[in-house]
CSV table of C-alpha atoms in Angstrom, one decimal:
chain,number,residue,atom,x,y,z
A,1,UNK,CA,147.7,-140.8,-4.3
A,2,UNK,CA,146.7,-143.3,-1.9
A,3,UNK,CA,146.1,-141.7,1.5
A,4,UNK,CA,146.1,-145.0,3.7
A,5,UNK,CA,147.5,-148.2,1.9
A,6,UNK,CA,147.4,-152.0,2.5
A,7,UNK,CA,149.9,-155.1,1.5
A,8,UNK,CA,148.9,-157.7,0.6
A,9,UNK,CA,145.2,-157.1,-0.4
A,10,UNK,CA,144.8,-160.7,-0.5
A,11,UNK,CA,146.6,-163.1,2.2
A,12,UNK,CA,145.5,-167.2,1.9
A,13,UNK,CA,147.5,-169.1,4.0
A,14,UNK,CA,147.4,-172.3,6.3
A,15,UNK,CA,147.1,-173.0,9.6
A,16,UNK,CA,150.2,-172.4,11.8
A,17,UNK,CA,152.0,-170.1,9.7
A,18,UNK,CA,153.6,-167.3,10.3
A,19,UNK,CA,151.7,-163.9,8.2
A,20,UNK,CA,152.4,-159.7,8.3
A,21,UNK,CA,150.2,-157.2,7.0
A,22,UNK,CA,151.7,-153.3,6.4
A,23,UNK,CA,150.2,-150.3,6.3
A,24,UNK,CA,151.6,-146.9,5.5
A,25,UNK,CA,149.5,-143.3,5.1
A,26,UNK,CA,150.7,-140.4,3.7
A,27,UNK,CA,148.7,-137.8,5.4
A,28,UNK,CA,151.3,-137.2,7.6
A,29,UNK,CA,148.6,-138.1,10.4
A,30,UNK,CA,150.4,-139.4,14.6
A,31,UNK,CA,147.7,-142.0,15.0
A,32,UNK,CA,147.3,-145.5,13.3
A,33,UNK,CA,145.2,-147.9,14.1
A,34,UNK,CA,144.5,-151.7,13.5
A,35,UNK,CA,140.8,-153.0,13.1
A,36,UNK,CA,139.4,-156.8,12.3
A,37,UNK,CA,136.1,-156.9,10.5
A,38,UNK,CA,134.7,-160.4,10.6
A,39,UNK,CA,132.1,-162.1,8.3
A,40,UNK,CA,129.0,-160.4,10.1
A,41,UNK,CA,130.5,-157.2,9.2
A,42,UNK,CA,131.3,-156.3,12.6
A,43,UNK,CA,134.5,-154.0,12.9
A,44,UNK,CA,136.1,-153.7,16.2
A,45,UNK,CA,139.5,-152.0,17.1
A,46,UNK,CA,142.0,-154.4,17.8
A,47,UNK,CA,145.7,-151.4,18.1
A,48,UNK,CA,145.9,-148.3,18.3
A,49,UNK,CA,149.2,-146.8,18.0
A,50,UNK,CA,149.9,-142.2,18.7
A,51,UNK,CA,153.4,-141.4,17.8
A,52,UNK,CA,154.7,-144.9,17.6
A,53,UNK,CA,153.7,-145.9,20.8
A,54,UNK,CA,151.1,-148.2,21.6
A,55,UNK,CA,147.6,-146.4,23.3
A,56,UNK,CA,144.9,-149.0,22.8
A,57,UNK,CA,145.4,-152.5,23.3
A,58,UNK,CA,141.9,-154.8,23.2
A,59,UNK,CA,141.7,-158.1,24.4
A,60,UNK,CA,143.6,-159.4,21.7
A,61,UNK,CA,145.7,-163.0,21.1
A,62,UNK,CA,148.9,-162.0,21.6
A,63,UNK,CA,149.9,-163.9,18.9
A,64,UNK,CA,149.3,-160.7,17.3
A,65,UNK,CA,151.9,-158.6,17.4
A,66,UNK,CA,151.8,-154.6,16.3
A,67,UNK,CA,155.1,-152.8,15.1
A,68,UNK,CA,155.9,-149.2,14.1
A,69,UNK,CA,159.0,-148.6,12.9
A,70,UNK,CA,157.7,-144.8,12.5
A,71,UNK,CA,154.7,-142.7,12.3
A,72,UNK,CA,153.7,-143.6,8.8
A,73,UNK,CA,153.7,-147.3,9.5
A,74,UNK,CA,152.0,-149.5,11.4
A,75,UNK,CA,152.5,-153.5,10.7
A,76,UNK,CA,150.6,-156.2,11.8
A,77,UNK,CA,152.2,-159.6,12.6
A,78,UNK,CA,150.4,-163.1,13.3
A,79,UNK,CA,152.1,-166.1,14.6
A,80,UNK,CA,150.8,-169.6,14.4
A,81,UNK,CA,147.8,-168.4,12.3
A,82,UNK,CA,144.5,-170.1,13.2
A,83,UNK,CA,141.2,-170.5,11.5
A,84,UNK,CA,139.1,-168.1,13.6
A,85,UNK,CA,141.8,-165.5,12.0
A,86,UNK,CA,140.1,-165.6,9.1
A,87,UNK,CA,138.9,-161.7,8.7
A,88,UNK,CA,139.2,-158.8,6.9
A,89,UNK,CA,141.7,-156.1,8.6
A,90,UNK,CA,141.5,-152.8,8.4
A,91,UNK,CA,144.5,-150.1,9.0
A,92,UNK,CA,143.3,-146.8,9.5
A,93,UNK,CA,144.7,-143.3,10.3
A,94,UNK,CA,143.7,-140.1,12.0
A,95,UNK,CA,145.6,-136.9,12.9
A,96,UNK,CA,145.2,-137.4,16.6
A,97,UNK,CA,143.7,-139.4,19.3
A,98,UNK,CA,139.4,-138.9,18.4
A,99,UNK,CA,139.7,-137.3,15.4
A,100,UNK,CA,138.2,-138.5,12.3
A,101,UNK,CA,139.9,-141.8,10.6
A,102,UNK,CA,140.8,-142.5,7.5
A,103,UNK,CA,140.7,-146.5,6.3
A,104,UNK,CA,143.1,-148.4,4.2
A,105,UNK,CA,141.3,-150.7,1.6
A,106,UNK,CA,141.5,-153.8,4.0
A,107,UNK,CA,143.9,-157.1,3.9
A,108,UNK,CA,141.3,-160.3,3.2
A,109,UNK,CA,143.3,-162.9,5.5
A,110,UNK,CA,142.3,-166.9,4.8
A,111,UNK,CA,143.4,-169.3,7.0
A,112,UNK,CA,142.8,-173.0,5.5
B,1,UNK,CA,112.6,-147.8,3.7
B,2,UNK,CA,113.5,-148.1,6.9
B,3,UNK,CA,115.8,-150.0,9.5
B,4,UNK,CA,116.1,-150.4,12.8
B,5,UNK,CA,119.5,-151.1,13.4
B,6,UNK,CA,120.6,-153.9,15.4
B,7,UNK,CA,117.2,-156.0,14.8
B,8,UNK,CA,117.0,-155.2,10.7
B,9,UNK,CA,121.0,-155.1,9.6
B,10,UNK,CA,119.7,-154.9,5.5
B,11,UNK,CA,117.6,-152.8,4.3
B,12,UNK,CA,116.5,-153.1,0.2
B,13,UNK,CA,114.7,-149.8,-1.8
B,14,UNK,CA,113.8,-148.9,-4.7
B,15,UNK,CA,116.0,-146.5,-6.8
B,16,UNK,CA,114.5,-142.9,-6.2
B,17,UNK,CA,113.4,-143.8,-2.8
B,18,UNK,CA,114.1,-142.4,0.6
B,19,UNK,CA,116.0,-144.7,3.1
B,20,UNK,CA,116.5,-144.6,6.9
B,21,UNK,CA,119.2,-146.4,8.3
B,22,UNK,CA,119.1,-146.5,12.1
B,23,UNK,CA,121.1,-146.2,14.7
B,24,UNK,CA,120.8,-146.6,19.3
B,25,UNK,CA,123.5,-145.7,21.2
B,26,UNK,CA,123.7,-146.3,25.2
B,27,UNK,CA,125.9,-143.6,26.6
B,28,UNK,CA,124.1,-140.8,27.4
B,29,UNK,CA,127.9,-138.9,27.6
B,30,UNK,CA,128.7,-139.2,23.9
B,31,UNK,CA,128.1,-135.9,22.2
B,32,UNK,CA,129.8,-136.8,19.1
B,33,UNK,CA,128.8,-139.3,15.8
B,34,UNK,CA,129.9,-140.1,12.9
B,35,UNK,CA,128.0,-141.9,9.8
B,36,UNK,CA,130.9,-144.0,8.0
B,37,UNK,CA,129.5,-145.9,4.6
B,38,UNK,CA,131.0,-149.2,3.6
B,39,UNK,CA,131.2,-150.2,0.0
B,40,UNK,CA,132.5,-153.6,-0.8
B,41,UNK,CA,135.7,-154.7,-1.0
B,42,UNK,CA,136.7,-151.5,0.6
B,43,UNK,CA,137.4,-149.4,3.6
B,44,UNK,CA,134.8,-147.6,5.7
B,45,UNK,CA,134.5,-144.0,4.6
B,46,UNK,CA,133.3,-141.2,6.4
B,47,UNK,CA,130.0,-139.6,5.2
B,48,UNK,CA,128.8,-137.3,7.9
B,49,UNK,CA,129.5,-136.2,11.4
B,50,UNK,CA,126.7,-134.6,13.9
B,51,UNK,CA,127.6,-133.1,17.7
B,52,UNK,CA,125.4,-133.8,20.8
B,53,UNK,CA,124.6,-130.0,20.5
B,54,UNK,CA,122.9,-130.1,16.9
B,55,UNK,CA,119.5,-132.1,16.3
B,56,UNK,CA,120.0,-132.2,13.1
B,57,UNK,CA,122.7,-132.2,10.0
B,58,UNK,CA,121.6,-131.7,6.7
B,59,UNK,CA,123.8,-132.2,3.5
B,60,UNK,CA,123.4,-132.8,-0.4
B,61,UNK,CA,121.1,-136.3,-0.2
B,62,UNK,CA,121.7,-137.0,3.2
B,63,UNK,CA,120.4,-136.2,6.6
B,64,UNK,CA,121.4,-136.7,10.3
B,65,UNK,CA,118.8,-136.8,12.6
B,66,UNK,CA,119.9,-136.8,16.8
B,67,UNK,CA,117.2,-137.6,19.5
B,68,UNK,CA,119.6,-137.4,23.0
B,69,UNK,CA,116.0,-137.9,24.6
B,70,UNK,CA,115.7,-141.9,23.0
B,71,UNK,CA,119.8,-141.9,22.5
B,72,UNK,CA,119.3,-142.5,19.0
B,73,UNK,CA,120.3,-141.2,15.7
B,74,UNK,CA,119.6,-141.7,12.0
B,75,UNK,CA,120.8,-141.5,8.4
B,76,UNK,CA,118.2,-140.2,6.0
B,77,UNK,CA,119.4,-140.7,2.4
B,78,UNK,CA,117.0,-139.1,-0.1
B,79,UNK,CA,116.3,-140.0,-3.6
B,80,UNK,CA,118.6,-143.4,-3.0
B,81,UNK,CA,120.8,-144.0,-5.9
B,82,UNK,CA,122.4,-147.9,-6.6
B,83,UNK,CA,126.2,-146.1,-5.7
B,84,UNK,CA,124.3,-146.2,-2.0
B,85,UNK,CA,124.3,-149.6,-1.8
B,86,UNK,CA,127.1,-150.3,1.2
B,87,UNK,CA,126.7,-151.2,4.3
B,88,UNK,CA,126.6,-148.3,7.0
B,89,UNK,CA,128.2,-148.2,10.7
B,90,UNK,CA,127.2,-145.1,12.8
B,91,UNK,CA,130.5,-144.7,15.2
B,92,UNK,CA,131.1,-143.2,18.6
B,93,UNK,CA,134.5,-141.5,18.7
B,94,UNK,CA,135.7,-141.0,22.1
B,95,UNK,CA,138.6,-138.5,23.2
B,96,UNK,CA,140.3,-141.3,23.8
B,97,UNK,CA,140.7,-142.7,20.1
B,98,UNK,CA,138.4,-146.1,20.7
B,99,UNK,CA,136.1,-145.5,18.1
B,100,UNK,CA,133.2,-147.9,18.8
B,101,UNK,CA,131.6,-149.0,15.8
B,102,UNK,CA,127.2,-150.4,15.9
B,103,UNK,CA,126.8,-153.4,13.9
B,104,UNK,CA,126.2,-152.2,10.9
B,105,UNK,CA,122.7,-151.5,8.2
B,106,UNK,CA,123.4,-153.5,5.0
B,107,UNK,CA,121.6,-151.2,2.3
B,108,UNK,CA,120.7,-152.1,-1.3
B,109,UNK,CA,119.3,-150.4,-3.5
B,110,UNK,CA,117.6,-152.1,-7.0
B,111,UNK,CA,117.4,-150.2,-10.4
């Protein structure tokens, strides 16, 4: 079973559109949490949400909008998708706030 | 091999060899770490974890080394294998839930 799962794995898409990612984990964990890795490698936080309410918030577009309709799912939403977008995006999972995290497989987004 | 972190992000070995991926931190506060290995097309995934009040973690192949004194730490990876090759990210993981991720040690390891 899939502990921490990802749709789509792939995403191409072009500029100004509209794009969600999902996530869901099944280890029951309150804490989900939304990371972009870009093409250096470098993987920095971008949501963080305990219980289904939002706890960490980075400087981030707000074009990008979080959602969790409940503890086991944590969507990501872009609007007007732009070409610095282009990233890989990690959802990840932990049992509570500083406790070890558990990653999805990542969502490759392309923005043409 | 050996890497320093932040000025070296790859480091290449030979299989059998031992590797040392690097890794500073700044906050002298932090009393917790966790080594996370990357392999591609996936998801970071934890390896090893070391508290501020251990110098050192040893497990199966792999090692944690803490120096508080330099704020630094290191992954020692013995007898490196080609299922190594990934890129590792030490982490800081806060109270607060911000993990902070360094940049990163690209390893590979040729037959």
């Amino acid at each position: 079973d899939t502990a921490v799962s990802q749709t789509p794995k792939y995403l191409v898409t072009q500029m100004g559109n509209d794009k969600s990612i999902k996530c869901e984990q099944n280890l029951g964990h309150d804490t989900m949490y939304w990371y972009k890795q870009d093409s250096k490698k470098f993987l920095k936080i971008m949501f963080s949400y305990n219980n289904k309410e939002l706890i960490i918030n980075e400087t981030v577009p707000n074009r990008f909008s979080p959602k969790s309709p409940d503890k086991a799912h944590l969507n990501l939403h872009i609007n007007s998708l732009e070409l610095g977008d282009s990233a890989v995006y990690f959802c990840a999972s932990s049992q509570d706030l500083g406790s070890e995290q558990f990653f999805g497989p990542g969502t490759r987004l392309t923005v043409l | 091999g050996e890497s320093v972190g932040l000025h070296l992000p790859t480091l290449s070995v030979q299989e059998g060899d031992n590797s040392i991926i690097n890794c500073a931190y700044s906050n002298s506060a932090s009393d917790y770490f966790i080594w996370y290995k990357q392999e591609s097309g996936k998801g970071p995934q934890f390896i090893v974890d070391i508290r501020s009040n251990m110098d050192k973690r040893q497990g199966q192949r792999v090692t944690v080394l803490l120096n508080k004194t330099v704020k630094h730490l290191s992954l020692q990876i013995a007898a490196t294998q080609p299922g190594d090759s990934a890129v590792y990210f030490c982490a800081e993981p806060p109270p607060g839930g911000k993990l902070t991720f360094g940049q990163g040690t690209i390893l590979t390891v040729h037959p």
